[in-house]
PDB file of C-alpha atoms in Angstrom:
ATOM      1  CA  MET A   1      89.070 154.725 177.731  1.00  0.00           C
ATOM      2  CA  ALA A   2      90.998 155.533 174.561  1.00  0.00           C
ATOM      3  CA  GLN A   3      88.951 156.280 171.508  1.00  0.00           C
ATOM      4  CA  SER A   4      89.797 154.502 168.282  1.00  0.00           C
ATOM      5  CA  LYS A   5      90.443 156.630 165.245  1.00  0.00           C
ATOM      6  CA  ASN A   6      88.007 156.378 162.383  1.00  0.00           C
ATOM      7  CA  LYS A   7      87.846 157.571 158.827  1.00  0.00           C
ATOM      8  CA  VAL A   8      84.644 158.155 156.925  1.00  0.00           C
ATOM      9  CA  LEU A   9      84.496 156.403 153.571  1.00  0.00           C
ATOM     10  CA  THR A  10      81.844 157.215 151.009  1.00  0.00           C
ATOM     11  CA  ALA A  11      80.702 154.804 148.339  1.00  0.00           C
ATOM     12  CA  HIS A  12      77.961 154.881 145.768  1.00  0.00           C
ATOM     13  CA  VAL A  13      76.148 151.547 145.801  1.00  0.00           C
ATOM     14  CA  PRO A  14      73.249 150.327 143.698  1.00  0.00           C
ATOM     15  CA  LEU A  15      69.885 150.919 145.320  1.00  0.00           C
ATOM     16  CA  PRO A  16      69.052 147.177 145.618  1.00  0.00           C
ATOM     17  CA  LEU A  17      72.294 146.620 147.556  1.00  0.00           C
ATOM     18  CA  ALA A  18      71.613 149.575 149.843  1.00  0.00           C
ATOM     19  CA  GLU A  19      68.123 148.223 150.496  1.00  0.00           C
ATOM     20  CA  LYS A  20      69.581 144.830 151.441  1.00  0.00           C
ATOM     21  CA  VAL A  21      71.973 146.536 153.865  1.00  0.00           C
ATOM     22  CA  ASP A  22      69.047 148.401 155.412  1.00  0.00           C
ATOM     23  CA  GLN A  23      67.006 145.201 155.700  1.00  0.00           C
ATOM     24  CA  MET A  24      69.890 143.344 157.317  1.00  0.00           C
ATOM     25  CA  ALA A  25      70.537 146.198 159.737  1.00  0.00           C
ATOM     26  CA  GLU A  26      66.901 146.161 160.771  1.00  0.00           C
ATOM     27  CA  ARG A  27      66.792 142.380 161.108  1.00  0.00           C
ATOM     28  CA  LEU A  28      69.957 142.279 163.228  1.00  0.00           C
ATOM     29  CA  GLU A  29      69.048 145.444 165.124  1.00  0.00           C
ATOM     30  CA  ARG A  30      72.375 146.976 164.162  1.00  0.00           C
ATOM     31  CA  SER A  31      73.337 150.169 162.405  1.00  0.00           C
ATOM     32  CA  ARG A  32      73.900 150.387 158.678  1.00  0.00           C
ATOM     33  CA  GLY A  33      77.511 151.343 159.449  1.00  0.00           C
ATOM     34  CA  TRP A  34      78.012 148.208 161.541  1.00  0.00           C
ATOM     35  CA  ILE A  35      76.735 146.030 158.687  1.00  0.00           C
ATOM     36  CA  VAL A  36      79.034 147.725 156.171  1.00  0.00           C
ATOM     37  CA  LYS A  37      82.054 147.421 158.515  1.00  0.00           C
ATOM     38  CA  GLN A  38      81.373 143.705 159.005  1.00  0.00           C
ATOM     39  CA  ALA A  39      81.017 143.110 155.264  1.00  0.00           C
ATOM     40  CA  LEU A  40      84.122 145.113 154.392  1.00  0.00           C
ATOM     41  CA  SER A  41      86.163 143.383 157.071  1.00  0.00           C
ATOM     42  CA  ALA A  42      85.080 139.931 155.847  1.00  0.00           C
ATOM     43  CA  TRP A  43      85.841 140.816 152.229  1.00  0.00           C
ATOM     44  CA  LEU A  44      89.285 142.177 153.092  1.00  0.00           C
ATOM     45  CA  SER A  45      90.107 139.033 155.082  1.00  0.00           C
ATOM     46  CA  GLN A  46      89.013 136.877 152.141  1.00  0.00           C
ATOM     47  CA  GLU A  47      91.133 138.860 149.685  1.00  0.00           C
ATOM     48  CA  GLU A  48      94.167 138.746 151.993  1.00  0.00           C
ATOM     49  CA  GLU A  49      93.810 134.961 152.240  1.00  0.00           C
ATOM     50  CA  ARG A  50      93.446 134.690 148.451  1.00  0.00           C
ATOM     51  CA  GLU A  51      96.638 136.715 148.030  1.00  0.00           C
ATOM     52  CA  ARG A  52      98.483 134.557 150.591  1.00  0.00           C
ATOM     53  CA  LEU A  53      97.397 131.360 148.830  1.00  0.00           C
ATOM     54  CA  THR A  54      98.424 132.776 145.452  1.00  0.00           C
ATOM     55  CA  ARG A  55     101.903 133.647 146.766  1.00  0.00           C
ATOM     56  CA  GLU A  56     102.141 130.156 148.281  1.00  0.00           C
ATOM     57  CA  ALA A  57     101.158 128.592 144.952  1.00  0.00           C
ATOM     58  CA  PHE A  58     103.737 130.631 143.048  1.00  0.00           C
ATOM     59  CA  ALA A  59     106.393 129.568 145.565  1.00  0.00           C
ATOM     60  CA  ASP A  60     105.422 125.924 144.964  1.00  0.00           C
ATOM     61  CA  VAL A  61     105.750 126.423 141.208  1.00  0.00           C
ATOM     62  CA  ASP A  62     109.134 128.119 141.640  1.00  0.00           C
ATOM     63  CA  ALA A  63     110.238 125.169 143.810  1.00  0.00           C
ATOM     64  CA  GLY A  64     109.086 122.693 141.152  1.00  0.00           C
ATOM     65  CA  ASN A  65     106.275 121.292 143.324  1.00  0.00           C
ATOM     66  CA  VAL A  66     103.852 120.796 140.447  1.00  0.00           C
ATOM     67  CA  ILE A  67     101.849 117.965 138.953  1.00  0.00           C
ATOM     68  CA  ASP A  68     102.002 117.343 135.237  1.00  0.00           C
ATOM     69  CA  HIS A  69      98.852 118.450 133.410  1.00  0.00           C
ATOM     70  CA  GLN A  70      98.606 115.177 131.483  1.00  0.00           C
ATOM     71  CA  ALA A  71      98.681 113.204 134.743  1.00  0.00           C
ATOM     72  CA  VAL A  72      95.853 115.307 136.149  1.00  0.00           C
ATOM     73  CA  GLN A  73      93.883 114.979 132.922  1.00  0.00           C
ATOM     74  CA  ALA A  74      94.330 111.193 132.846  1.00  0.00           C
ATOM     75  CA  TRP A  75      93.159 110.966 136.465  1.00  0.00           C
ATOM     76  CA  ALA A  76      90.150 113.229 135.782  1.00  0.00           C
ATOM     77  CA  ASP A  77      89.223 111.213 132.688  1.00  0.00           C
ATOM     78  CA  SER A  78      89.390 108.004 134.721  1.00  0.00           C
ATOM     79  CA  LEU A  79      86.800 109.202 137.233  1.00  0.00           C
ATOM     80  CA  ASP A  80      83.926 108.212 134.921  1.00  0.00           C
ATOM     81  CA  THR A  81      85.321 104.729 134.330  1.00  0.00           C
ATOM     82  CA  ASP A  82      85.399 101.438 136.193  1.00  0.00           C
ATOM     83  CA  LYS A  83      89.186 101.780 136.608  1.00  0.00           C
ATOM     84  CA  THR A  84      89.672 105.051 138.479  1.00  0.00           C
ATOM     85  CA  LEU A  85      93.316 106.030 138.729  1.00  0.00           C
ATOM     86  CA  PRO A  86      94.759 107.192 142.036  1.00  0.00           C
ATOM     87  CA  PRO A  87      95.126 110.969 142.291  1.00  0.00           C
ATOM     88  CA  PRO A  88      98.458 112.153 140.853  1.00  0.00           C
ATOM     89  CA  ARG A  89     101.099 113.228 143.367  1.00  0.00           C
TER      90      ARG A  89
END
């Protein structure tokens, strides 16, 4: 079986955060390293998705696929009235 390559990363974290990691590791019966890898992996995935969505939004703006601010504001203002406007398109 091939071994995966690893790199040791060191980080200084506030004591309350380290204690939460320890508590979670104990509760899940996993190592502290496993907890940190899971958290880091989830955070990186979230940031990659945020970056993808930002690039997609900028592409929409560049293509002119935008909704006028005044139309959005008028729709939002109408939400508290008896005559709600349809969402702008």
